[in-house]
Short mmCIF file of C-alpha atoms in Angstrom, two decimals:
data_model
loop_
_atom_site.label_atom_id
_atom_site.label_comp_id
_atom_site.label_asym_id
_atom_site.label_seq_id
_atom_site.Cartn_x
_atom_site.Cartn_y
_atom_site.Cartn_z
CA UNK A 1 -74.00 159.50 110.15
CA UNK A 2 -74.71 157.50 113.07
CA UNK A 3 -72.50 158.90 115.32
CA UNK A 4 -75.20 158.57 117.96
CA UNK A 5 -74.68 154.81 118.11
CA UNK A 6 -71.27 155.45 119.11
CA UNK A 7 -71.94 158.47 121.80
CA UNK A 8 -74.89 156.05 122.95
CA UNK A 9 -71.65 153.09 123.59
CA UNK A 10 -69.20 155.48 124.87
CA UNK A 11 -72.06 156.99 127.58
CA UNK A 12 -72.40 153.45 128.25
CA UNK A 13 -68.93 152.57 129.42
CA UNK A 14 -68.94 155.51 131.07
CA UNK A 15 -71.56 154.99 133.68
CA UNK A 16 -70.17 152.36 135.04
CA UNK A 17 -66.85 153.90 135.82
CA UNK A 18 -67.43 155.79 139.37
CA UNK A 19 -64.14 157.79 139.49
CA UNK A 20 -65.81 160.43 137.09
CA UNK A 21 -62.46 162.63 137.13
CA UNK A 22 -61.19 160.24 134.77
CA UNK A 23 -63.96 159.96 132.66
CA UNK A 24 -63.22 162.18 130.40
CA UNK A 25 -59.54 161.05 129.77
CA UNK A 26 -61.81 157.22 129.04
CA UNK A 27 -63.68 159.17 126.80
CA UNK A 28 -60.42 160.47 124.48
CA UNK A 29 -59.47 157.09 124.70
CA UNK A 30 -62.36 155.09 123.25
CA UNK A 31 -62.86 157.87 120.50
CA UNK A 32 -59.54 157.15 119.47
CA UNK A 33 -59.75 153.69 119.56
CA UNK A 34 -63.28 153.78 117.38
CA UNK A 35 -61.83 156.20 115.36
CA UNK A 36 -58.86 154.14 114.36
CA UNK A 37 -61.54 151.02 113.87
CA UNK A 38 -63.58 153.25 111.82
CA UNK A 39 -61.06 154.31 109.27
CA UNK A 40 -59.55 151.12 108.86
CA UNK A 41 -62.74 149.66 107.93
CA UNK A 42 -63.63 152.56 105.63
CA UNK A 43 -60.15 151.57 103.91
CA UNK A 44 -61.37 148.37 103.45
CA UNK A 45 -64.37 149.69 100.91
CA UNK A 46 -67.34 148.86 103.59
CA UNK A 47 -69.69 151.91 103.88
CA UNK A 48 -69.91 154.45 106.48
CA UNK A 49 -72.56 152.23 108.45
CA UNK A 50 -71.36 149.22 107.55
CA UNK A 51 -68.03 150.64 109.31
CA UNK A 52 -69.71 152.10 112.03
CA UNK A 53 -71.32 148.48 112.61
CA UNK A 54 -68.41 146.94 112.64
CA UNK A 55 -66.25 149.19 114.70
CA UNK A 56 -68.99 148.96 117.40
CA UNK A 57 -68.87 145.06 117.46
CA UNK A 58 -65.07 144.75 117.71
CA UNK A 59 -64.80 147.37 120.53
CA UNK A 60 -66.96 144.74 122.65
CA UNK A 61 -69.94 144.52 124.98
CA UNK A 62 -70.17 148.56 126.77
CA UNK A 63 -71.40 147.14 130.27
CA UNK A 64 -68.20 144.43 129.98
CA UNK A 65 -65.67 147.51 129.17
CA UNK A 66 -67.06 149.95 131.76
CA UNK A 67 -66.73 147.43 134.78
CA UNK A 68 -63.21 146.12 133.93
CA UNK A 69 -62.49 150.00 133.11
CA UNK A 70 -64.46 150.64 137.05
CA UNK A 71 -61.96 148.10 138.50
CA UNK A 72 -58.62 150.22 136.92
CA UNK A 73 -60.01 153.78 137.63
CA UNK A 74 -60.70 152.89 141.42
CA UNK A 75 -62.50 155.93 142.89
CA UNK A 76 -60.70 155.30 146.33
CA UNK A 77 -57.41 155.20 144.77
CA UNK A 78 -58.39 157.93 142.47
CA UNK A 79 -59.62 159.84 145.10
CA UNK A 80 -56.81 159.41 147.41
CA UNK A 81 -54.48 160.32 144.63
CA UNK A 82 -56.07 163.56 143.55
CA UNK A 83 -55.99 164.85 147.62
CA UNK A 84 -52.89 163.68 148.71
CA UNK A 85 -51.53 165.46 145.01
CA UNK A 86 -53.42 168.68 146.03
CA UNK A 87 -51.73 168.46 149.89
CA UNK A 88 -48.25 167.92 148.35
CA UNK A 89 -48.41 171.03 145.96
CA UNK A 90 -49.76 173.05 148.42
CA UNK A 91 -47.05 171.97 151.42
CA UNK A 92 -44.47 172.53 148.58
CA UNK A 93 -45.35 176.02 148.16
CA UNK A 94 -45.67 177.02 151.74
CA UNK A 95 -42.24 175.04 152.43
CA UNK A 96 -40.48 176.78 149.74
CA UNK A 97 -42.03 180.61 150.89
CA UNK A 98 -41.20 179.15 154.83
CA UNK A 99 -37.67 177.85 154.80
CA UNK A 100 -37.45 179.98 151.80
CA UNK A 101 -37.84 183.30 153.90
CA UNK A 102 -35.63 182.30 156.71
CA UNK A 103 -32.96 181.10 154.47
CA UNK A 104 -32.65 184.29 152.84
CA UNK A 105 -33.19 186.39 156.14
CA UNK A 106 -30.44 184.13 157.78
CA UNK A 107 -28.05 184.64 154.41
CA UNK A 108 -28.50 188.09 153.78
CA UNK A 109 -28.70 189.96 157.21
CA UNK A 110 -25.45 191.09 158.77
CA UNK A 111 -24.24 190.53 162.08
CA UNK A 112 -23.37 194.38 162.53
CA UNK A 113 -19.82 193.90 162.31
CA UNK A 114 -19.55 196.14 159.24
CA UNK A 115 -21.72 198.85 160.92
CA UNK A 116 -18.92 199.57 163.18
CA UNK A 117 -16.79 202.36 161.68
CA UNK A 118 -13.74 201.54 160.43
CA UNK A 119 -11.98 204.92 161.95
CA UNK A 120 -13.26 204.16 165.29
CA UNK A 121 -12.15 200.83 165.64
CA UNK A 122 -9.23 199.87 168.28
CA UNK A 123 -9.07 196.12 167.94
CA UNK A 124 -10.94 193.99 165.31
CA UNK A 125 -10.48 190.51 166.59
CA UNK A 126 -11.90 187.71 164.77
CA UNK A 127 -12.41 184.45 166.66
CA UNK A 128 -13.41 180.32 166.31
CA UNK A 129 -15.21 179.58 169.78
CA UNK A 130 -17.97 177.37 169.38
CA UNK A 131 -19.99 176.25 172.47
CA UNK A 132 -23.12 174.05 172.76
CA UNK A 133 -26.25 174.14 174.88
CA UNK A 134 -28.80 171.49 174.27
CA UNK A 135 -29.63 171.47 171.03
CA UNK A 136 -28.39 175.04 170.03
CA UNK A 137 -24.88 175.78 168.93
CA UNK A 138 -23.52 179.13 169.63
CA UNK A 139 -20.30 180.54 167.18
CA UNK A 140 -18.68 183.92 168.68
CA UNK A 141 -16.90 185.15 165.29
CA UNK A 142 -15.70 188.79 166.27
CA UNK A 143 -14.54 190.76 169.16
CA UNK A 144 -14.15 194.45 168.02
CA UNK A 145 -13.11 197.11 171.11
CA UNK A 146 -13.81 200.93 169.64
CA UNK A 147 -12.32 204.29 170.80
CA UNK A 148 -15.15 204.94 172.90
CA UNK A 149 -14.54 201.95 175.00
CA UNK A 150 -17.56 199.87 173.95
CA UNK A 151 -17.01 196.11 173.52
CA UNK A 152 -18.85 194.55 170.69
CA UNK A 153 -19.33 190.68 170.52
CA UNK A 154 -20.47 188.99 167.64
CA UNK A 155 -22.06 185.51 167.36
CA UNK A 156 -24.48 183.26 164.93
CA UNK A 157 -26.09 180.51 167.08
CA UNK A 158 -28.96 177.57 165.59
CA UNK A 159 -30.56 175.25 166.90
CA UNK A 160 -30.53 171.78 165.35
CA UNK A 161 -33.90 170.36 165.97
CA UNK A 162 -36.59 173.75 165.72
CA UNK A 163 -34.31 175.58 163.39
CA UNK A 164 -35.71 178.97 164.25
CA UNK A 165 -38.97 178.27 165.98
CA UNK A 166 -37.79 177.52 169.56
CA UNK A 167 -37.13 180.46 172.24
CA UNK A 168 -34.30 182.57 170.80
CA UNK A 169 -31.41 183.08 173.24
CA UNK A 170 -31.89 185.24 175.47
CA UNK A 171 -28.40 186.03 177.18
CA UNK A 172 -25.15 184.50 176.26
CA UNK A 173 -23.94 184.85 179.54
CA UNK A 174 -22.28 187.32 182.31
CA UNK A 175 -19.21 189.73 180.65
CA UNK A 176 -16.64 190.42 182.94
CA UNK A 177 -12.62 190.47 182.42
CA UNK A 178 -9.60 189.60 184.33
CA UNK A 179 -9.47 192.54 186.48
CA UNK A 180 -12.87 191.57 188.11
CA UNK A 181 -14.98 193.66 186.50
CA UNK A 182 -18.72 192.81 185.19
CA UNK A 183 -20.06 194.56 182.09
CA UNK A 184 -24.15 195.02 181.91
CA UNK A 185 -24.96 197.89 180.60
CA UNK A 186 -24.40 198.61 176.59
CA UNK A 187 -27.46 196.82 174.08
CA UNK A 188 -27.95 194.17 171.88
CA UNK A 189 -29.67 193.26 168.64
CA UNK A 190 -30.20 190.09 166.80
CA UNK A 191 -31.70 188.72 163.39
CA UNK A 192 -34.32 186.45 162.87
CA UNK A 193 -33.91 183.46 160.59
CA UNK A 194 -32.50 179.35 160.92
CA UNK A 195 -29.51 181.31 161.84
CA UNK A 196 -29.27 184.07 164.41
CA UNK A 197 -26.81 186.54 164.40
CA UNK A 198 -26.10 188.59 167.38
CA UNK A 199 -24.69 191.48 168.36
CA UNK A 200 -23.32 192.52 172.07
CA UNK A 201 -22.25 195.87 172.79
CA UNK A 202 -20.94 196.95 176.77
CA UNK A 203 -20.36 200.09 177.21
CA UNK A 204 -17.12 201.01 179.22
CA UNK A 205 -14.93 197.97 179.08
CA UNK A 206 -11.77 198.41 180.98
CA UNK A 207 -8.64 199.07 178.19
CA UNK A 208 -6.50 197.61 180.85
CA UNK A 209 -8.14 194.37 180.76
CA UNK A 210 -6.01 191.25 178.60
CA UNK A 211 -9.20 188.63 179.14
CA UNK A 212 -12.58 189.12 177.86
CA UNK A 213 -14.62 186.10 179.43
CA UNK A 214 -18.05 185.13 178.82
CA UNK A 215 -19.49 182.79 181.65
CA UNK A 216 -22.97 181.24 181.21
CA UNK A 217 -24.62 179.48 184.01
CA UNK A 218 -28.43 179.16 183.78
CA UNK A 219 -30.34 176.03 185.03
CA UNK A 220 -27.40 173.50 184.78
CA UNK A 221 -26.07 174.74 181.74
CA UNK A 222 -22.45 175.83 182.05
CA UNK A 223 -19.73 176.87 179.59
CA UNK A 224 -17.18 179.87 179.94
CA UNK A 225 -14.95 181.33 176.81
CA UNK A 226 -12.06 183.13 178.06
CA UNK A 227 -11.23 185.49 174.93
CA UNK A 228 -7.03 187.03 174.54
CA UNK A 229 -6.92 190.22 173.88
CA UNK A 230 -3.66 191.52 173.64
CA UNK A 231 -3.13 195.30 173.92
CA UNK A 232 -6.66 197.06 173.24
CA UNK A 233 -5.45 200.39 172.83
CA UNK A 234 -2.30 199.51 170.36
CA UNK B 1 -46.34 156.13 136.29
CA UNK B 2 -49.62 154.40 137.38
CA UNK B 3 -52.10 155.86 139.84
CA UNK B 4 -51.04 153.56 142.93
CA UNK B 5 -47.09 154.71 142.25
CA UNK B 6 -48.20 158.30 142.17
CA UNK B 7 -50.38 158.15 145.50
CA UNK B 8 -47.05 156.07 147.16
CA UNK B 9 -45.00 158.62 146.06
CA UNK B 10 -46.93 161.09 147.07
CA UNK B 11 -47.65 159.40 150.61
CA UNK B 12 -44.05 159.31 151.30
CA UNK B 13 -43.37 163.33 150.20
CA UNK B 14 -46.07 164.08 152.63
CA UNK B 15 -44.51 161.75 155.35
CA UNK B 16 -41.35 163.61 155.01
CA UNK B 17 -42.73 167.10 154.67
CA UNK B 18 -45.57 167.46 156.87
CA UNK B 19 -43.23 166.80 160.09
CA UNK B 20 -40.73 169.39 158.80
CA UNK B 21 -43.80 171.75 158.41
CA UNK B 22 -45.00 170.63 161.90
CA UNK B 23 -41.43 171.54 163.27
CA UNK B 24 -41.35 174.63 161.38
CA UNK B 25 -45.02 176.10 162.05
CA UNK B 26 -44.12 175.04 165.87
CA UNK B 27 -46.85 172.53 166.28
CA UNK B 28 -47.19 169.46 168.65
CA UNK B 29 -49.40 166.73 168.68
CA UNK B 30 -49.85 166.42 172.39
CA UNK B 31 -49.40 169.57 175.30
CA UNK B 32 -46.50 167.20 176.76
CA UNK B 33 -44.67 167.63 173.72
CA UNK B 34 -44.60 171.22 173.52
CA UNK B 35 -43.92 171.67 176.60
CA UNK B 36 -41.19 169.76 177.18
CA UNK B 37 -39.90 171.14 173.80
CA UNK B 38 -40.25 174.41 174.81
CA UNK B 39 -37.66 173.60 178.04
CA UNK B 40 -34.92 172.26 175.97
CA UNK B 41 -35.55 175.27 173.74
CA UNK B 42 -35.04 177.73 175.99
CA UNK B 43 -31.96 175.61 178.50
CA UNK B 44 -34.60 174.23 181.22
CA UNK B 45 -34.95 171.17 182.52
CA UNK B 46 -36.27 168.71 182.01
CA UNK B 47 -38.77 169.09 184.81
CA UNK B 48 -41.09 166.50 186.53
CA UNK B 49 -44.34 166.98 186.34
CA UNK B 50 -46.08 167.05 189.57
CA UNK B 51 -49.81 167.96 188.19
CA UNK B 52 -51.34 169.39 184.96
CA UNK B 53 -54.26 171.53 184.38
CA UNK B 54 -56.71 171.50 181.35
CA UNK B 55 -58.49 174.22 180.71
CA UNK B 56 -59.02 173.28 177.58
CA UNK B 57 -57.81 175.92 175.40
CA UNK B 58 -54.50 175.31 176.91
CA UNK B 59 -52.70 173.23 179.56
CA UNK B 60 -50.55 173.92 182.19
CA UNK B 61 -47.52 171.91 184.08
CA UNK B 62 -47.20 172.41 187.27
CA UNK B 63 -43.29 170.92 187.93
CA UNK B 64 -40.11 170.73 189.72
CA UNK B 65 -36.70 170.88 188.12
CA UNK B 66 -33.85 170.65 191.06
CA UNK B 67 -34.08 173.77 192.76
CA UNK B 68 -36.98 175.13 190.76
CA UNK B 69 -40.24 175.47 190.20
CA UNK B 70 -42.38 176.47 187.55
CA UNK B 71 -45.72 176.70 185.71
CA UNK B 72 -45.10 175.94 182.55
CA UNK B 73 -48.18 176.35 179.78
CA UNK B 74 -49.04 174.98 176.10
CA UNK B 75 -51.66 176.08 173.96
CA UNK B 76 -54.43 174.62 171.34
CA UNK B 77 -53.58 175.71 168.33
CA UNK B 78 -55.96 175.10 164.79
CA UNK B 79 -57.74 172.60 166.91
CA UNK B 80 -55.79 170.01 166.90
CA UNK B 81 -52.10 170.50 168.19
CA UNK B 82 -50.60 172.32 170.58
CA UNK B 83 -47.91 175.03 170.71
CA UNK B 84 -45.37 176.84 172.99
CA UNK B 85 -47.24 178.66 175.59
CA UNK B 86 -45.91 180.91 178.56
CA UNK B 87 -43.45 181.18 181.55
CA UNK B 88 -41.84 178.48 181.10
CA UNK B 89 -38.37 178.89 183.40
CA UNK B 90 -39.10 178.72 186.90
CA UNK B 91 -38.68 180.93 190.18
CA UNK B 92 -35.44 179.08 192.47
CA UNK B 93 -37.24 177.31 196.16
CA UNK B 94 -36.17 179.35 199.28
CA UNK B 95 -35.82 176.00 201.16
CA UNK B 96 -35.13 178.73 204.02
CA UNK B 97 -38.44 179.65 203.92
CA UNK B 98 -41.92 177.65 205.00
CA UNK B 99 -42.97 178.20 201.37
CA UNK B 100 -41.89 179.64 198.64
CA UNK B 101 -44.68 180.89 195.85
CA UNK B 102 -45.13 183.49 192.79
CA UNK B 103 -47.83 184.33 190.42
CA UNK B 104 -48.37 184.85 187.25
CA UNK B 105 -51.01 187.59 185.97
CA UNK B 106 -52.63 188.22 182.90
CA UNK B 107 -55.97 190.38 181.69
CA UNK B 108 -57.12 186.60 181.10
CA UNK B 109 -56.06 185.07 183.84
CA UNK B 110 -53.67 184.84 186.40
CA UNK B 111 -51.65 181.98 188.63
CA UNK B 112 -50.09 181.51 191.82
CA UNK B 113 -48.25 178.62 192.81
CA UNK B 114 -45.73 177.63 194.90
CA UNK B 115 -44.11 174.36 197.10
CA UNK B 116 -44.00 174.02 200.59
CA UNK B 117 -41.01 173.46 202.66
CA UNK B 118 -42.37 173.17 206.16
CA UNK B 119 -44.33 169.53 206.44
CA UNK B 120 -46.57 171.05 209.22
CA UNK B 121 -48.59 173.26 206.69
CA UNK B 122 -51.51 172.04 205.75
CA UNK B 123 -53.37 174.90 204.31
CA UNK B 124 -52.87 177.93 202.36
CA UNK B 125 -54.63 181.08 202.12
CA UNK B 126 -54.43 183.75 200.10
CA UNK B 127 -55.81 187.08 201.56
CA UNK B 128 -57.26 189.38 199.05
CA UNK B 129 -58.52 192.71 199.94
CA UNK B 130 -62.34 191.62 200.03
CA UNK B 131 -61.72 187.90 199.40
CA UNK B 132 -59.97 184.69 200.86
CA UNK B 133 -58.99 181.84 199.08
CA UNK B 134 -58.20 178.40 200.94
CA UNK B 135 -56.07 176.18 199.12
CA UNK B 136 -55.73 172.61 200.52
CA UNK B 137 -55.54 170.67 198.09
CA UNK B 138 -52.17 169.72 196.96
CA UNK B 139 -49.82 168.43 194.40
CA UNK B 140 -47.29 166.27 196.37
CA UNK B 141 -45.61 169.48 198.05
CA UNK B 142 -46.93 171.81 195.84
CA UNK B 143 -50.10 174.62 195.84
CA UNK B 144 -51.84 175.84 192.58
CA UNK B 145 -54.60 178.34 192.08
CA UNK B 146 -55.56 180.00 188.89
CA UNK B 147 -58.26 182.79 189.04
CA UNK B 148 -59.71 184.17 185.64
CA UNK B 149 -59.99 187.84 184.91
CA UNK B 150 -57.90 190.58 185.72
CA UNK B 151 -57.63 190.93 189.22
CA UNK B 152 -56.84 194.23 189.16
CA UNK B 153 -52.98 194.31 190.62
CA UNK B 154 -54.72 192.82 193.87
CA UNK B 155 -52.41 190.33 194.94
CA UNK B 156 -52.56 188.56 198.16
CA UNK B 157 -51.05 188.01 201.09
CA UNK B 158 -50.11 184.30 201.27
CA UNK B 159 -50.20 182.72 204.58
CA UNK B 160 -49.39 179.02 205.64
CA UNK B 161 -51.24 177.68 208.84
CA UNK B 162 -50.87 173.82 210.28
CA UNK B 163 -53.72 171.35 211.35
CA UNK B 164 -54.35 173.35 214.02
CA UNK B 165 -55.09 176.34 212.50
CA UNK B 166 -52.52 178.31 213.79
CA UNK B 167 -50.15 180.70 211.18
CA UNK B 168 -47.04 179.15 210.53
CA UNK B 169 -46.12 181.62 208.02
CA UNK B 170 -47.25 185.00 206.02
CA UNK B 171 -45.72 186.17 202.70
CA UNK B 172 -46.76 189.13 200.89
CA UNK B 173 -45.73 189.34 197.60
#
């Protein structure tokens, strides 16, 4: 067999086509199309040369082939394909383990309002205030007073533009209630994630009091949430 | 789909997801940006920047925001951009006083600036205990200096004198 002849057209073509990440893909693609020729011409009764001949001389001049074949396999285009495909896969995969990681942390961790025993709960009082500072929205959700006088304050806050990767917030504010008194000392704790959740906890908050009121005023930034609160100790 | 479709395609996934990324690694493409980022972020400003300084592997904004000032800093980050850096809520002006000033210190480096209230200063030195530093240049009405190193919890006296040379005011911090 002469399959050299054919090897010796295919090399050929492919030397002129630059983008050689598509070569071999040309390659397939003129063996099939030979191959075809060739077995159609065998059908016809001409001999394996004759065939091989003939298939040649219908699949055209090489050098002809390979530039038109240079012109549709770009090597810039190519090029700029195969990187910008290699960035996308691997920005998919770190986007899906980025937002993927604070989506679940932000679904899945609690705001501590379970943690608080049941049996040692006063007044469980859940709450819609929603208050905005530039770009960060901050929802208090529960108000829970327990029998050792602590006052717990839940919230979720976000912000809208860095979604997680700005300053978190530091203080929501000065606690005080509508005897005059001002609450600093108890803890807090918070959860990472798109959306924080946040826990406030004073220690010693009057059971007289009726008001729970949160006043931030930082740098220009003012809002105040004055919170009912019925009879603590019923 | 042909190889031009594929790279548009592509083009415009990366056009939407490389700013997310940007947003979500915390990256900026200029020091401005981050800084003035990292005010909204954490409910300042926005300031006015009197003066920045370039050291290169980070900036820093020396500004005024009504009653405050501040030093606010960005940093280089993977060469390129530029991230959230330090302190960046100020300390409130004492308009009572000739000047008011802090510092900020570091094992790296450390920072002390301030604005002056009292037009008749022209000159500020800081007293260390076996240096002095003379600061007159300034920044509209505000002072700057930046020493690198630890200095070893030695921080100075500050002192305000006028044209004359005479002490208009001490501080010590």
């Amino acid at each position: 067999m002469h399959w050299y002849k054919k090897d010796a057209f295919i090399k050929t073509v492919l030397s002129k086509v630059k983008f050689t990440l598509d070569r071999e893909a040309i390659r397939d693609e003129l063996d099939s199309h030979f191959e075809d020729r060739y077995h159609y011409e065998l059908s016809k009764g001409t001999t394996s040369e004759e065939a091989m001949e003939k298939s040649l001389t219908a699949m055209g001049d090489p050098n002809e082939i390979g530039a038109e074949l240079n012109k549709i396999h770009s090597p810039i285009i190519g090029w700029l394909s195969v990187i910008t495909s290699v960035i996308k896969v691997v920005l998919i995969v770190f986007s899906v383990f980025a937002f993927g990681s604070m989506a679940i942390v932000s679904l899945f961790s609690s705001n501590g309002v379970h943690h608080i025993p049941k049996d040692n709960i006063l007044y469980h009082l859940e709450i819609n205030e929603e208050v905005t500072i530039d770009d960060r929205t901050i929802k208090y959700t529960d108000i829970i007073y327990d029998k050792d006088h602590n006052m717990h304050i839940f919230s979720r806050n976000y912000d809208s533009k860095l979604w997680g990767t700005g300053w978190s917030l530091g203080s929501i504010g000065i606690i005080s209630d509508d005897l005059g008194n001002e609450y600093f000392s108890g803890g807090s704790s918070s959860s990472s994630g798109i959306i924080t959740k946040s826990h406030r906890k004073l220690k010693d908050f009057s059971e007289k009091a009726s008001q729970l009121i949160i006043t931030y005023d930082q740098y220009n930034r003012y809002y105040q949430i004055i919170i009912p609160l019925g009879e603590l100790n019923e | 789909m042909n190889r031009k479709k594929k790279l548009i395609r592509n083009l415009l996934i990366l056009a939407v997801l490389i700013p997310i990324l940007f947003n979500r690694m915390g990256l900026y493409l200029t020091a401005e940006a981050a800084h003035r980022a990292s005010e909204r972020s954490i409910h300042y400003g926005p300031s006015e920047i009197i003066h920045v300084e370039d050291f290169g592997y980070k900036k820093m904004f020396l500004c005024k925001y009504d009653r405050w000032i501040s030093c606010n800093t960005s940093k280089r980050a993977l060469g390129l951009f530029w991230q959230f850096g330090n302190q960046v809520t100020g300390i409130e002006n004492k308009e009572e006083l000739p000047f008011t000033f802090t510092w900020l210190g570091t094992n790296v480096d450390g920072v002390i600036y301030g604005i002056i209230n009292e037009p008749s200063i022209t000159e500020i030195k800081l007293i260390y205990l076996d240096a002095t530093v003379i600061i007159d240049t300034f920044y509209e009405d505000m002072f700057f200096y930046r020493w690198e190193g630890s200095n070893n919890n030695d921080y100075p006296k500050v002192q305000g004198y006028n044209a004359e040379g005479e002490l208009v005011y001490e501080s010590k911090y």
